[in-house]
mmCIF file of C-alpha atoms in Angstrom:
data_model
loop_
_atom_site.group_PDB
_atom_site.id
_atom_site.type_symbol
_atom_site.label_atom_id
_atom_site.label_comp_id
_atom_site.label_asym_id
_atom_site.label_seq_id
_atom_site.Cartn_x
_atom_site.Cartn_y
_atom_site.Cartn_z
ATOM 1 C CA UNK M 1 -39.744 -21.591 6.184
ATOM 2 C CA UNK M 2 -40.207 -23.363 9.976
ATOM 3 C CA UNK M 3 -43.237 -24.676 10.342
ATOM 4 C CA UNK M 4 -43.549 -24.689 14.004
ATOM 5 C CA UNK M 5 -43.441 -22.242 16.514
ATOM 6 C CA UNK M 6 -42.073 -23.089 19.939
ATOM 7 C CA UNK M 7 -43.550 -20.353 22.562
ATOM 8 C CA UNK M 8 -42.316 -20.248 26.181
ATOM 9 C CA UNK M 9 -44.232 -18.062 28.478
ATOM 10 C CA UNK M 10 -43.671 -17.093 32.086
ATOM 11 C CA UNK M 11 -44.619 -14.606 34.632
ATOM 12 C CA UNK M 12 -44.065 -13.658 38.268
ATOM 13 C CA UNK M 13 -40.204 -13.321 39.439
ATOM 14 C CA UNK M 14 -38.192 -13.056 36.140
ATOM 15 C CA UNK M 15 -35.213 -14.248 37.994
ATOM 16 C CA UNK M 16 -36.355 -17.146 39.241
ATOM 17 C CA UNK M 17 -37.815 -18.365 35.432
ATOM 18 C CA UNK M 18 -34.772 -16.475 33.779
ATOM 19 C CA UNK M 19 -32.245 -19.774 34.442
ATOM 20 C CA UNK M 20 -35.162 -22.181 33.555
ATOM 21 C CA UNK M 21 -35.613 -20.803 30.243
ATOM 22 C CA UNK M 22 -32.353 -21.063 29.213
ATOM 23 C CA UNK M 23 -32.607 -24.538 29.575
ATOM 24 C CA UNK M 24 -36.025 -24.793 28.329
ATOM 25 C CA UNK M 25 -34.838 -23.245 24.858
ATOM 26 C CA UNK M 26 -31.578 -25.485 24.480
ATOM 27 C CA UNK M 27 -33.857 -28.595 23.041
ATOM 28 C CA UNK M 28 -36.230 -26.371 20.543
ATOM 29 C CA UNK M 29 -33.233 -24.913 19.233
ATOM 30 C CA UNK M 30 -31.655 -28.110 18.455
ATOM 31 C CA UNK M 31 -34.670 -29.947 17.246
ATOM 32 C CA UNK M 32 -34.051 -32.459 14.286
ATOM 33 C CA UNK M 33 -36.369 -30.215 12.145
ATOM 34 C CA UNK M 34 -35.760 -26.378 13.253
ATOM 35 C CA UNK M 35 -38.019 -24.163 14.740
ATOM 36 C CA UNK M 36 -38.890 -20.713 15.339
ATOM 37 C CA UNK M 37 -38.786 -19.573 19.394
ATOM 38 C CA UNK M 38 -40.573 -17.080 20.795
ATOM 39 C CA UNK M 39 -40.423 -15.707 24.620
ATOM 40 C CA UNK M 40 -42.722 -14.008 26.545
ATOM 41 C CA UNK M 41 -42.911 -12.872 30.311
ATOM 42 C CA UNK M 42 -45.549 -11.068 32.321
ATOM 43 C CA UNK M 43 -44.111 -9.534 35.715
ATOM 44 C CA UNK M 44 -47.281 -9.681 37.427
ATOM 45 C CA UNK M 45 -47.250 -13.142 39.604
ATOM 46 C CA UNK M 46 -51.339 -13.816 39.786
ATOM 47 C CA UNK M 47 -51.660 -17.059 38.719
ATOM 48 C CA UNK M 48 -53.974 -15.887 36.101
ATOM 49 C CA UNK M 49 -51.189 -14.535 34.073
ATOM 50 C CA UNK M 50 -49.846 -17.787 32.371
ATOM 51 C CA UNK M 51 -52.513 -18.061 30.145
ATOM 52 C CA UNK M 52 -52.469 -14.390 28.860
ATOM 53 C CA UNK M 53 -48.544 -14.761 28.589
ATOM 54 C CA UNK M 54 -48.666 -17.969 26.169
ATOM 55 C CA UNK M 55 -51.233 -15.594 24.268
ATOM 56 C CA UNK M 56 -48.270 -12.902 23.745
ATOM 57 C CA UNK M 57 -46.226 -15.544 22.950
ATOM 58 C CA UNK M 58 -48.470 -16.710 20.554
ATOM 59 C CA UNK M 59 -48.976 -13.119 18.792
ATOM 60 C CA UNK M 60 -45.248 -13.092 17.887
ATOM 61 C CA UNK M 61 -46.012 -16.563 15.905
ATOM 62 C CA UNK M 62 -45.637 -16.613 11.839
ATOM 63 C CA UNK M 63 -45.513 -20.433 11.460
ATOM 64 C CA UNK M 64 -48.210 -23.010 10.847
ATOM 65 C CA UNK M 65 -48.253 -24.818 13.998
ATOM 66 C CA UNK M 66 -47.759 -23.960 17.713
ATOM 67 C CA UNK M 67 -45.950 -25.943 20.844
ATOM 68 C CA UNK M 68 -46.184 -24.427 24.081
ATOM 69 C CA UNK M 69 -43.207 -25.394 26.191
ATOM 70 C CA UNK M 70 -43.670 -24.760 29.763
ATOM 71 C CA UNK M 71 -40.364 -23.125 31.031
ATOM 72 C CA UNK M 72 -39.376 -26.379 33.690
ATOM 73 C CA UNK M 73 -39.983 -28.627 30.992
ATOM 74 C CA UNK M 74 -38.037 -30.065 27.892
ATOM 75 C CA UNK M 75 -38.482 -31.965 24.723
ATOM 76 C CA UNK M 76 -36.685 -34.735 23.539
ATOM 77 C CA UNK M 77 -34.613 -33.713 20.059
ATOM 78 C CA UNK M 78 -37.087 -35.638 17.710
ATOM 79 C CA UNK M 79 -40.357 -34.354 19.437
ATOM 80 C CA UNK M 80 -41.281 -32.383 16.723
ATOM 81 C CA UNK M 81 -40.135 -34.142 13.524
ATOM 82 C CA UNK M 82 -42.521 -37.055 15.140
ATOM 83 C CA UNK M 83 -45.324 -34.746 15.834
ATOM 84 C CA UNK M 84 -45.308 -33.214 12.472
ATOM 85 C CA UNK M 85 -45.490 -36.938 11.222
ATOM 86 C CA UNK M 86 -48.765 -37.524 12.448
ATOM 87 C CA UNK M 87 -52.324 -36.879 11.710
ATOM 88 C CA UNK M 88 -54.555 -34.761 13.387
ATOM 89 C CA UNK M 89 -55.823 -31.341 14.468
ATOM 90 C CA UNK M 90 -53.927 -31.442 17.684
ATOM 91 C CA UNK M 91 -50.985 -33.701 18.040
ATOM 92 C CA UNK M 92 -49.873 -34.939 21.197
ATOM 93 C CA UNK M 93 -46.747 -36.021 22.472
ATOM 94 C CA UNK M 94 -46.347 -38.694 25.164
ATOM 95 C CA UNK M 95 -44.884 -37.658 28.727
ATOM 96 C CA UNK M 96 -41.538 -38.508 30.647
ATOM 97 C CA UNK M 97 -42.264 -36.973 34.489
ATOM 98 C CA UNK M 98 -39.320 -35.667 36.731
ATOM 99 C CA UNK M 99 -39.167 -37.746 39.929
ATOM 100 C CA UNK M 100 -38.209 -36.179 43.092
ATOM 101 C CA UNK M 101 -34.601 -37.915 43.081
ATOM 102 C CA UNK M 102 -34.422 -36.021 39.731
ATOM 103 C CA UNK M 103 -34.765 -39.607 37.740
ATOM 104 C CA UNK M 104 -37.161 -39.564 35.144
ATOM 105 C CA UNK M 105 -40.429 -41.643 34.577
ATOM 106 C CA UNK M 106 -40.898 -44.659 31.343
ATOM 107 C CA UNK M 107 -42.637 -42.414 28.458
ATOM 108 C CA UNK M 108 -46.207 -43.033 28.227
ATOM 109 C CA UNK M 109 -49.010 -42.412 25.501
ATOM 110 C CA UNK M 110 -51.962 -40.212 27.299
ATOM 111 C CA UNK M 111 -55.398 -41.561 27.091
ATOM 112 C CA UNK M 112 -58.524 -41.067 28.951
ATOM 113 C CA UNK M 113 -59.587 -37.807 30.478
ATOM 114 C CA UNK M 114 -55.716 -36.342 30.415
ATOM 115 C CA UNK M 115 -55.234 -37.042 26.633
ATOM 116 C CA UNK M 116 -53.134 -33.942 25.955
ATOM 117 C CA UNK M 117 -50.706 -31.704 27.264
ATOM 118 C CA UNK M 118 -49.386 -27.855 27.088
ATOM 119 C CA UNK M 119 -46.533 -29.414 24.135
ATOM 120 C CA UNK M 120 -49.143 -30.828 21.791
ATOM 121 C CA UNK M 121 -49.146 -28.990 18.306
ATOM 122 C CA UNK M 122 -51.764 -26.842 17.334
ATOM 123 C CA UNK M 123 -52.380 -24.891 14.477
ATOM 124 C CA UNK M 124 -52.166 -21.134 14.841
ATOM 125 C CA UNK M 125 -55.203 -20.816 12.946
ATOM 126 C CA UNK M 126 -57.327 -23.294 15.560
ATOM 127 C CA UNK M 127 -55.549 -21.346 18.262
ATOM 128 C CA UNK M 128 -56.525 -17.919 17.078
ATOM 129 C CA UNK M 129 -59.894 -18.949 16.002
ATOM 130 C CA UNK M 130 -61.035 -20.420 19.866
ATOM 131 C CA UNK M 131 -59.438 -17.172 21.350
ATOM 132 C CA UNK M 132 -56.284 -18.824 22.814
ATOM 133 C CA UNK M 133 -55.810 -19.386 26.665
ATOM 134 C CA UNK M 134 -58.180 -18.622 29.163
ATOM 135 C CA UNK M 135 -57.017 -16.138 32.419
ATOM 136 C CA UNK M 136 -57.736 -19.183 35.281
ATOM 137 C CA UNK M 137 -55.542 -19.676 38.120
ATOM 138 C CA UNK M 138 -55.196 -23.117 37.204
ATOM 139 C CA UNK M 139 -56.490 -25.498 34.232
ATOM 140 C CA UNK M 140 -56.148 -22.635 31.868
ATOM 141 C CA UNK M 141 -54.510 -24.900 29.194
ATOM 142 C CA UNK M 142 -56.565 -28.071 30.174
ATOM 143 C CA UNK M 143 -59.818 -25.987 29.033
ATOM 144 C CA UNK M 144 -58.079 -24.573 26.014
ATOM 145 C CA UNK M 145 -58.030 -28.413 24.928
ATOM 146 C CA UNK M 146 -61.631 -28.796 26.264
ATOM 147 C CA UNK M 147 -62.645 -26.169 24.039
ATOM 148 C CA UNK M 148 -60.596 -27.891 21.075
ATOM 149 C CA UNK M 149 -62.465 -30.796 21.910
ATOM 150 C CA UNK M 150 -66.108 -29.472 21.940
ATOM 151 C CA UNK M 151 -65.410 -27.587 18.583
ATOM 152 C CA UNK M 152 -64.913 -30.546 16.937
ATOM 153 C CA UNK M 153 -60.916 -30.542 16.271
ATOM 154 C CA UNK M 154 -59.290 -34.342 15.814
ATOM 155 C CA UNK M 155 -56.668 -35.429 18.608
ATOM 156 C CA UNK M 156 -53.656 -37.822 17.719
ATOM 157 C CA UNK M 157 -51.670 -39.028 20.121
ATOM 158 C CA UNK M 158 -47.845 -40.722 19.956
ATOM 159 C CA UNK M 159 -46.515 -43.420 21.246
ATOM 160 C CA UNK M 160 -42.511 -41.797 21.182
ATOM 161 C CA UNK M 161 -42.713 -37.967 20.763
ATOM 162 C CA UNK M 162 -41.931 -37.283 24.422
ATOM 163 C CA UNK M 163 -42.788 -34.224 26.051
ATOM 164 C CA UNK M 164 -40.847 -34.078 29.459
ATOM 165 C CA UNK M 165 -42.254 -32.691 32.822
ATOM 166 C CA UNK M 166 -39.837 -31.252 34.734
ATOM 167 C CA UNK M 167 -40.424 -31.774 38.824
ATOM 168 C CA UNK M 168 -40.775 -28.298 40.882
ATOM 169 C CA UNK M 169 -42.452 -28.753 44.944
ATOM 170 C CA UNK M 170 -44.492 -25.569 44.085
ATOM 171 C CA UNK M 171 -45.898 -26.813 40.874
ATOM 172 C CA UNK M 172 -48.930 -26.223 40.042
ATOM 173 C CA UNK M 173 -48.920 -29.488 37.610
ATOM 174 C CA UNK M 174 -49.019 -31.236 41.421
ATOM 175 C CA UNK M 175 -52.477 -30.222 41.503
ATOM 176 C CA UNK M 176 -54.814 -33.001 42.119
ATOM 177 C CA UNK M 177 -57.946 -32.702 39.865
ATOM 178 C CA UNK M 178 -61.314 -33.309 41.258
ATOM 179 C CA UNK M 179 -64.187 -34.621 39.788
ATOM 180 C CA UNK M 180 -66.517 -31.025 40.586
ATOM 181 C CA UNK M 181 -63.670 -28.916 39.099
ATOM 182 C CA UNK M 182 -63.049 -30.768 36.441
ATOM 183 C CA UNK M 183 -66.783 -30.754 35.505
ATOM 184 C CA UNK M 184 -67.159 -27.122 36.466
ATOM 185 C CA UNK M 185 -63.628 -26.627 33.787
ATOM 186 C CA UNK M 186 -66.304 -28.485 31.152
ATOM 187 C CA UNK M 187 -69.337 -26.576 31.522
ATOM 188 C CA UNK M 188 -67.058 -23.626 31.547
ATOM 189 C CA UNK M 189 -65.126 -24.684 28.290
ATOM 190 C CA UNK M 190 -68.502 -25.248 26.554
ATOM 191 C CA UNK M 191 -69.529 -21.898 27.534
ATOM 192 C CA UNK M 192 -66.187 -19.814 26.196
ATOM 193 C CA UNK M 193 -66.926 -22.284 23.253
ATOM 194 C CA UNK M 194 -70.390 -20.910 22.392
ATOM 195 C CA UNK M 195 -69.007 -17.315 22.705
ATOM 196 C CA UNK M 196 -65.994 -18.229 20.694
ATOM 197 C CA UNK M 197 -68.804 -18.998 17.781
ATOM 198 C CA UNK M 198 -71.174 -15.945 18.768
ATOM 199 C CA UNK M 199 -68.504 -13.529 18.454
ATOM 200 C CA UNK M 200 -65.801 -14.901 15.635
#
């Protein structure tokens, strides 16, 4: 039996996302350990859609662990052999960005206050228990990790799993983060976090 799930969730114009997929699927399908893949797609293009659509994704899960895999992004063949390898509640890769030219970035190890990313592993358990992704129209999956955080789950990080993050103009991973969101994205994540415990 796999042991990891790879989900890929989109929403808005199906085919605009449709051709990305494909591509997206090609590495988790040719993983050196294999892995289940799972699809989902909301039509509606609110922003606040991506979060709930990783949830369906989620639902169709059966393995142990979780990757979300952002449909313009990739993993490198050995991503989740190495993550598997390590220790850890949440296990995340290092990142490869997608310059402009197309060219892609050295790999490096995340530290500091971006010390994870959508790929890390999670366990489905963990995921289910803290009620999955947020609706936000952006951030949605930086406060899922917040909340991972505050609840006490252990963070690993690798040096050479590389998760890679494909370049798109209209990204919304070109948002620059500011210090009053990202505390308003804390108090918030400490506040789903409490009602994640009130209501199990």
């Amino acid at each position: 039996m796999n042991q990891v799930t790879v989900c890929i969730a989109t929403y808005g114009n199906d085919s605009y996302w449709r051709p990305l997929r494909e591509v997206a699927a090609k590495p988790p399908q040719s993983q050196s350990v294999p892995c289940d893949l799972v699809f989902s797609h909301i039509p509606d293009s609110d922003a606040r859609n991506c979060g709930p659509s990783r949830n369906i994704a989620a639902e169709k899960a059966t393995t142990e662990w979780l990757l979300f895999l952002d449909a313009d992004d990739t993993i490198d063949r050995n991503c989740v052999e190495k993550l598997l390898a390590m220790p850890g509640d949440i296990r995340v890769p290092a990142i490869s960005c997608q310059r402009v030219d197309g060219t892609w970035t050295e790999h490096k190890k995340l530290s500091g206050r971006f010390a994870w990313v959508i790929g890390s592993l999670v366990r489905r358990s963990d995921f289910n228990r803290l009620g999955g992704f947020r609706p936000r129209v952006w951030g949605e999956d930086s406060e899922f990790w917040l909340r991972c955080q505050i609840s006490g789950l252990s963070f690993s990080h690798s040096d050479d799993a590389i998760y890679r993050i494909g370049y798109r103009p209209d990204s919304r991973k070109t948002y620059k983060y500011r210090d009053a969101l990202w505390s308003k994205m804390q108090t918030e994540a400490m506040e789903e976090f409490k009602g994640c415990q009130a209501n199990p």
